[in-house]
Amino acid sequence: MTKMGELWTQMGSVMASMMFAYAMFKQFFPDDLGNILEKYTQKLVGYVYPYIQISFDEYTVEFLRRSEVYSSIQSYLSTKSSTKAKRLKAHDVKGSKALVLGMDDNEEVTDEFQGIKLWWVSMKSASKKSSFSFYPEYEERKQYKLTFHRRHRDIVMGSYLDHVRQEGKAIAVSNRQRKLYINNTGKGAKWSHVVFEHPATFETLAMDPKDKQSIIDDLMKFSKGKDYYKKIGKAWKRGYLLYGPPGTGKSTMISAMSNLMNYDVYDLELTAVKDNTELRKLLIDITGKAIIVIEDIDCSLDLTGQRKKKKKQEEEKDGDEKDPIPKKPEEEETTTSKVTLSGLLNFIDGIWSACGGERLIVFTTNYVDKLDPALIRRGRMDKHIQLSYCCFEAFKVLARNYLDVESHELFGTIERLLGETDMTPADVAENLMLKSDTEDADSCLKSLIEALEAAKVEARVKAEEEARKKAEEEAKLKAEKEEKEKEKSGNSKDK
Ligand SMILES: Nc1ncnc2c1ncn2[C@@H]1O[C@H](COP(=O)(O)OP(=O)(O)OP(=O)(O)O)[C@@H](O)[C@H]1O
Ligand SMILES: [Mg+2]
């Protein structure tokens, strides 16, 4: 920096401090006198003072809404001030994981960006509460003031302010508590939420490491893809179809996705949505950075409806046997959803679905073949992920998680047995859990081997039983056919 530049920078610092001292000083004058004083002082300062000042009010001109920019600056400065400012203020911000440390009122923090120096001051001024006040609800006005040299105007306007907003938002997102939203609360088209605290991660998820990595890469590419989606003219969302037998980790993977991406989860219970209009209302309320989940999509709607119908029939049967009081017709009415396939397709990629951006839509099912092809075609459900029975690679992840074991003499036997029989990761995991103080890795692995052998025998018995039934049925059919042919030939002889 030139000598002149250094001089200006020092002067800027002095002037910023003077301005700050002046702002403090002004508070002691009556409002009118203070305003006149300010007008002339600013004129005078304008001649010799090459610095520009921008203020950011806490509340927007619509009065009641907290300014997003102010919040972003607050988050941005929280990281700067916690290392640089001497007086800090702790905020218990709603929805934030930890205390947010910010600058105390009237504290100054210096920032640097692309080699230029900038000064931030947090100000608080008391305004009289009058009926004509612009801030009827707030007696105190808070604002941040940014001061910088006028020759840096382009950098500040062109990129610094954007940088502050983006960084501030990112800090706020990483600090925020994630939420799990549900809609089946009987309150109509409304979401209710609890704090999302599922511990599953991709690290603890048992599956083939190559498949796992490709899913992680896909998700990370999506989360950084804002500009790419804009370029190709596509809404910033992606659909995942997770399918496989029960207990293979579909729901666990959704939690891992949320933990990886830092997204909220919206668990949509379609059967609790009255109709397509209600579905659209729910959609509009979903913010960005969200995973919209529809579990067991095959049972949620009458698109395929088999399991639902079966369930209903079972319920009716049970009801006949156990419950002497028949269900009221109104009760049934309220639980019946009129959401149609086209309503759901619209939800996934209609015009409204683009609002908010940065969303994943995840369907899970045990029966992928039963789904309507329109629902799961590429472009709607972009990635189809099959979660299957536990392979040896997946077992190794579980052994590491549950027993802290990387290798063991019994691994060979387990590898062979896993190749010969189907067992879900849920069942394998159950066997690897230490159930008492006397249990250790050896006993867990032995009990897993026993369970695998038992499963193998069971599968063989089942297969033999099925083969026997099939043979019996075939023999029966053959006998019937022969009988008919005999009858036929007997009849023709009679004639
Ligand atoms: N791949 C896996 N990795 C780690 N744990 C798993 C995995 N699959 C299942 N589990 C364990 O089994 C339990 C059940 O798994 P999960 O609920 O994810 O199965 P699912 O595929 O969603 O089953 P469903 O089709 O019945 O909903 C989980 O709590 C988890 O502990
Ligand atoms: Mg599940």
mmCIF file of N, CA and C in Angstrom, residues 348-419:
data_model
loop_
_atom_site.group_PDB
_atom_site.id
_atom_site.type_symbol
_atom_site.label_atom_id
_atom_site.label_comp_id
_atom_site.label_asym_id
_atom_site.label_seq_id
_atom_site.Cartn_x
_atom_site.Cartn_y
_atom_site.Cartn_z
ATOM 1 N N ILE A 348 -44.964 -33.404 -7.752
ATOM 2 C CA ILE A 348 -43.544 -33.667 -7.966
ATOM 3 C C ILE A 348 -42.937 -32.703 -8.980
ATOM 4 N N ASP A 349 -43.614 -32.512 -10.102
ATOM 5 C CA ASP A 349 -42.962 -31.617 -11.067
ATOM 6 C C ASP A 349 -43.899 -30.645 -11.784
ATOM 7 N N GLY A 350 -44.964 -30.262 -11.102
ATOM 8 C CA GLY A 350 -45.804 -29.196 -11.651
ATOM 9 C C GLY A 350 -45.135 -27.851 -11.448
ATOM 10 N N ILE A 351 -45.807 -26.805 -11.879
ATOM 11 C CA ILE A 351 -45.223 -25.458 -11.789
ATOM 12 C C ILE A 351 -44.898 -25.075 -10.349
ATOM 13 N N TRP A 352 -45.772 -25.459 -9.419
ATOM 14 C CA TRP A 352 -45.560 -25.061 -8.028
ATOM 15 C C TRP A 352 -44.359 -25.737 -7.403
ATOM 16 N N SER A 353 -44.023 -26.893 -7.936
ATOM 17 C CA SER A 353 -42.956 -27.660 -7.301
ATOM 18 C C SER A 353 -41.607 -26.955 -7.386
ATOM 19 N N ALA A 354 -41.493 -25.978 -8.270
ATOM 20 C CA ALA A 354 -40.207 -25.283 -8.429
ATOM 21 C C ALA A 354 -40.012 -24.201 -7.369
ATOM 22 N N CYS A 355 -41.088 -23.830 -6.648
ATOM 23 C CA CYS A 355 -40.956 -22.759 -5.655
ATOM 24 C C CYS A 355 -40.077 -23.238 -4.507
ATOM 25 N N GLY A 356 -39.161 -22.386 -4.127
ATOM 26 C CA GLY A 356 -38.316 -22.751 -2.976
ATOM 27 C C GLY A 356 -36.982 -23.349 -3.382
ATOM 28 N N GLY A 357 -36.986 -24.219 -4.395
ATOM 29 C CA GLY A 357 -35.736 -24.806 -4.899
ATOM 30 C C GLY A 357 -35.021 -25.689 -3.887
ATOM 31 N N GLU A 358 -33.918 -26.281 -4.338
ATOM 32 C CA GLU A 358 -33.061 -27.122 -3.508
ATOM 33 C C GLU A 358 -33.850 -28.149 -2.673
ATOM 34 N N ARG A 359 -34.479 -29.052 -3.404
ATOM 35 C CA ARG A 359 -35.285 -30.070 -2.727
ATOM 36 C C ARG A 359 -35.019 -31.446 -3.284
ATOM 37 N N LEU A 360 -35.058 -32.401 -2.388
ATOM 38 C CA LEU A 360 -35.009 -33.801 -2.827
ATOM 39 C C LEU A 360 -36.387 -34.384 -2.566
ATOM 40 N N ILE A 361 -36.856 -35.196 -3.506
ATOM 41 C CA ILE A 361 -38.098 -35.918 -3.255
ATOM 42 C C ILE A 361 -37.738 -37.395 -3.214
ATOM 43 N N VAL A 362 -38.065 -38.042 -2.108
ATOM 44 C CA VAL A 362 -37.672 -39.445 -1.962
ATOM 45 C C VAL A 362 -38.907 -40.322 -1.761
ATOM 46 N N PHE A 363 -39.033 -41.328 -2.610
ATOM 47 C CA PHE A 363 -40.088 -42.329 -2.438
ATOM 48 C C PHE A 363 -39.430 -43.601 -1.936
ATOM 49 N N THR A 364 -40.130 -44.303 -1.038
ATOM 50 C CA THR A 364 -39.624 -45.637 -0.707
ATOM 51 C C THR A 364 -40.717 -46.656 -0.997
ATOM 52 N N THR A 365 -40.317 -47.829 -1.365
ATOM 53 C CA THR A 365 -41.282 -48.903 -1.602
ATOM 54 C C THR A 365 -40.621 -50.270 -1.427
ATOM 55 N N ASN A 366 -41.438 -51.242 -1.064
ATOM 56 C CA ASN A 366 -40.954 -52.626 -1.024
ATOM 57 C C ASN A 366 -41.223 -53.317 -2.353
ATOM 58 N N TYR A 367 -42.169 -52.757 -3.114
ATOM 59 C CA TYR A 367 -42.576 -53.421 -4.366
ATOM 60 C C TYR A 367 -42.474 -52.452 -5.541
ATOM 61 N N VAL A 368 -41.298 -52.344 -6.112
ATOM 62 C CA VAL A 368 -41.099 -51.374 -7.187
ATOM 63 C C VAL A 368 -41.941 -51.711 -8.430
ATOM 64 N N ASP A 369 -42.191 -53.011 -8.657
ATOM 65 C CA ASP A 369 -42.924 -53.413 -9.861
ATOM 66 C C ASP A 369 -44.381 -52.974 -9.825
ATOM 67 N N LYS A 370 -44.882 -52.717 -8.636
ATOM 68 C CA LYS A 370 -46.300 -52.365 -8.537
ATOM 69 C C LYS A 370 -46.573 -50.902 -8.856
ATOM 70 N N LEU A 371 -45.511 -50.098 -8.945
ATOM 71 C CA LEU A 371 -45.729 -48.657 -9.118
ATOM 72 C C LEU A 371 -46.032 -48.308 -10.567
ATOM 73 N N ASP A 372 -46.838 -47.262 -10.717
ATOM 74 C CA ASP A 372 -47.159 -46.790 -12.054
ATOM 75 C C ASP A 372 -45.874 -46.262 -12.717
ATOM 76 N N PRO A 373 -45.572 -46.704 -13.925
ATOM 77 C CA PRO A 373 -44.319 -46.260 -14.569
ATOM 78 C C PRO A 373 -44.220 -44.735 -14.685
ATOM 79 N N ALA A 374 -45.358 -44.056 -14.814
ATOM 80 C CA ALA A 374 -45.335 -42.588 -14.937
ATOM 81 C C ALA A 374 -44.748 -41.940 -13.688
ATOM 82 N N LEU A 375 -44.999 -42.595 -12.562
ATOM 83 C CA LEU A 375 -44.577 -42.027 -11.285
ATOM 84 C C LEU A 375 -43.065 -42.101 -11.089
ATOM 85 N N ILE A 376 -42.475 -43.116 -11.664
ATOM 86 C CA ILE A 376 -41.056 -43.330 -11.360
ATOM 87 C C ILE A 376 -40.160 -43.178 -12.582
ATOM 88 N N ARG A 377 -40.708 -42.630 -13.664
ATOM 89 C CA ARG A 377 -39.853 -42.489 -14.847
ATOM 90 C C ARG A 377 -38.713 -41.512 -14.556
ATOM 91 N N ARG A 378 -37.601 -41.690 -15.291
ATOM 92 C CA ARG A 378 -36.441 -40.798 -15.088
ATOM 93 C C ARG A 378 -36.900 -39.380 -15.380
ATOM 94 N N GLY A 379 -36.335 -38.477 -14.664
ATOM 95 C CA GLY A 379 -36.782 -37.089 -14.807
ATOM 96 C C GLY A 379 -37.730 -36.764 -13.668
ATOM 97 N N ARG A 380 -38.493 -37.765 -13.270
ATOM 98 C CA ARG A 380 -39.357 -37.551 -12.106
ATOM 99 C C ARG A 380 -38.654 -38.158 -10.888
ATOM 100 N N MET A 381 -38.348 -39.429 -10.984
ATOM 101 C CA MET A 381 -37.497 -40.073 -9.984
ATOM 102 C C MET A 381 -36.161 -40.306 -10.701
ATOM 103 N N ASP A 382 -35.248 -39.367 -10.531
ATOM 104 C CA ASP A 382 -34.030 -39.373 -11.347
ATOM 105 C C ASP A 382 -33.114 -40.545 -11.041
ATOM 106 N N LYS A 383 -33.053 -40.911 -9.759
ATOM 107 C CA LYS A 383 -32.115 -41.983 -9.396
ATOM 108 C C LYS A 383 -32.870 -43.101 -8.679
ATOM 109 N N HIS A 384 -32.732 -44.301 -9.224
ATOM 110 C CA HIS A 384 -33.364 -45.465 -8.581
ATOM 111 C C HIS A 384 -32.293 -46.217 -7.801
ATOM 112 N N ILE A 385 -32.508 -46.366 -6.505
ATOM 113 C CA ILE A 385 -31.497 -47.030 -5.681
ATOM 114 C C ILE A 385 -32.090 -48.290 -5.062
ATOM 115 N N GLN A 386 -31.446 -49.405 -5.363
ATOM 116 C CA GLN A 386 -31.940 -50.645 -4.781
ATOM 117 C C GLN A 386 -31.183 -50.946 -3.498
ATOM 118 N N LEU A 387 -31.929 -51.146 -2.418
ATOM 119 C CA LEU A 387 -31.288 -51.559 -1.164
ATOM 120 C C LEU A 387 -31.624 -53.019 -0.986
ATOM 121 N N SER A 388 -30.568 -53.800 -0.817
ATOM 122 C CA SER A 388 -30.815 -55.227 -0.878
ATOM 123 C C SER A 388 -30.324 -55.933 0.381
ATOM 124 N N TYR A 389 -30.355 -57.278 0.307
ATOM 125 C CA TYR A 389 -29.919 -58.067 1.453
ATOM 126 C C TYR A 389 -28.441 -57.786 1.746
ATOM 127 N N CYS A 390 -28.052 -58.122 2.962
ATOM 128 C CA CYS A 390 -26.711 -57.757 3.433
ATOM 129 C C CYS A 390 -25.620 -58.529 2.669
ATOM 130 N N CYS A 391 -24.716 -57.816 2.047
ATOM 131 C CA CYS A 391 -23.571 -58.454 1.406
ATOM 132 C C CYS A 391 -22.395 -58.395 2.392
ATOM 133 N N PHE A 392 -21.276 -59.017 2.032
ATOM 134 C CA PHE A 392 -20.157 -59.072 2.967
ATOM 135 C C PHE A 392 -19.595 -57.669 3.250
ATOM 136 N N GLU A 393 -19.539 -56.837 2.201
ATOM 137 C CA GLU A 393 -19.022 -55.468 2.381
ATOM 138 C C GLU A 393 -19.884 -54.705 3.389
ATOM 139 N N ALA A 394 -21.197 -54.864 3.258
ATOM 140 C CA ALA A 394 -22.119 -54.178 4.177
ATOM 141 C C ALA A 394 -21.946 -54.722 5.592
ATOM 142 N N PHE A 395 -21.745 -56.051 5.686
ATOM 143 C CA PHE A 395 -21.534 -56.664 7.006
ATOM 144 C C PHE A 395 -20.303 -56.053 7.694
ATOM 145 N N LYS A 396 -19.233 -55.823 6.897
ATOM 146 C CA LYS A 396 -18.003 -55.278 7.490
ATOM 147 C C LYS A 396 -18.259 -53.899 8.119
ATOM 148 N N VAL A 397 -19.125 -53.111 7.452
ATOM 149 C CA VAL A 397 -19.465 -51.789 8.022
ATOM 150 C C VAL A 397 -20.189 -51.970 9.357
ATOM 151 N N LEU A 398 -21.131 -52.915 9.379
ATOM 152 C CA LEU A 398 -21.887 -53.149 10.617
ATOM 153 C C LEU A 398 -20.969 -53.669 11.729
ATOM 154 N N ALA A 399 -20.037 -54.580 11.371
ATOM 155 C CA ALA A 399 -19.122 -55.129 12.381
ATOM 156 C C ALA A 399 -18.249 -54.018 12.968
ATOM 157 N N ARG A 400 -17.850 -53.091 12.101
ATOM 158 C CA ARG A 400 -17.038 -51.962 12.581
ATOM 159 C C ARG A 400 -17.863 -51.057 13.498
ATOM 160 N N ASN A 401 -19.107 -50.777 13.079
ATOM 161 C CA ASN A 401 -19.959 -49.887 13.883
ATOM 162 C C ASN A 401 -20.351 -50.495 15.215
ATOM 163 N N TYR A 402 -20.787 -51.759 15.137
ATOM 164 C CA TYR A 402 -21.373 -52.359 16.337
ATOM 165 C C TYR A 402 -20.335 -52.968 17.269
ATOM 166 N N LEU A 403 -19.245 -53.519 16.702
ATOM 167 C CA LEU A 403 -18.303 -54.270 17.546
ATOM 168 C C LEU A 403 -16.883 -53.713 17.523
ATOM 169 N N ASP A 404 -16.653 -52.682 16.737
ATOM 170 C CA ASP A 404 -15.298 -52.127 16.561
ATOM 171 C C ASP A 404 -14.331 -53.188 16.045
ATOM 172 N N VAL A 405 -14.820 -54.064 15.203
ATOM 173 C CA VAL A 405 -13.977 -55.142 14.682
ATOM 174 C C VAL A 405 -13.757 -54.938 13.188
ATOM 175 N N GLU A 406 -12.475 -54.927 12.776
ATOM 176 C CA GLU A 406 -12.159 -54.722 11.348
ATOM 177 C C GLU A 406 -11.994 -56.063 10.627
ATOM 178 N N SER A 407 -11.396 -57.038 11.358
ATOM 179 C CA SER A 407 -11.262 -58.373 10.767
ATOM 180 C C SER A 407 -11.292 -59.412 11.893
ATOM 181 N N HIS A 408 -11.624 -60.641 11.515
ATOM 182 C CA HIS A 408 -11.808 -61.671 12.539
ATOM 183 C C HIS A 408 -11.746 -63.014 11.842
ATOM 184 N N GLU A 409 -11.324 -64.043 12.599
ATOM 185 C CA GLU A 409 -11.196 -65.369 11.954
ATOM 186 C C GLU A 409 -12.542 -65.909 11.458
ATOM 187 N N LEU A 410 -13.654 -65.414 12.067
ATOM 188 C CA LEU A 410 -14.974 -65.923 11.656
ATOM 189 C C LEU A 410 -15.517 -65.212 10.399
ATOM 190 N N PHE A 411 -14.805 -64.175 9.960
ATOM 191 C CA PHE A 411 -15.291 -63.405 8.800
ATOM 192 C C PHE A 411 -15.450 -64.278 7.544
ATOM 193 N N GLY A 412 -14.518 -65.245 7.382
ATOM 194 C CA GLY A 412 -14.554 -66.111 6.196
ATOM 195 C C GLY A 412 -15.865 -66.892 6.133
ATOM 196 N N THR A 413 -16.215 -67.515 7.292
ATOM 197 C CA THR A 413 -17.461 -68.295 7.355
ATOM 198 C C THR A 413 -18.664 -67.395 7.074
ATOM 199 N N ILE A 414 -18.625 -66.189 7.678
ATOM 200 C CA ILE A 414 -19.758 -65.273 7.511
ATOM 201 C C ILE A 414 -19.889 -64.859 6.037
ATOM 202 N N GLU A 415 -18.741 -64.618 5.402
ATOM 203 C CA GLU A 415 -18.782 -64.226 3.973
ATOM 204 C C GLU A 415 -19.459 -65.327 3.143
ATOM 205 N N ARG A 416 -19.055 -66.591 3.420
ATOM 206 C CA ARG A 416 -19.629 -67.716 2.651
ATOM 207 C C ARG A 416 -21.144 -67.798 2.892
ATOM 208 N N LEU A 417 -21.525 -67.700 4.186
ATOM 209 C CA LEU A 417 -22.955 -67.837 4.511
ATOM 210 C C LEU A 417 -23.791 -66.696 3.926
ATOM 211 N N LEU A 418 -23.235 -65.474 3.955
ATOM 212 C CA LEU A 418 -23.993 -64.336 3.385
ATOM 213 C C LEU A 418 -24.196 -64.514 1.882
ATOM 214 N N GLY A 419 -23.222 -65.211 1.237
ATOM 215 C CA GLY A 419 -23.356 -65.482 -0.195
ATOM 216 C C GLY A 419 -24.415 -66.541 -0.476
#
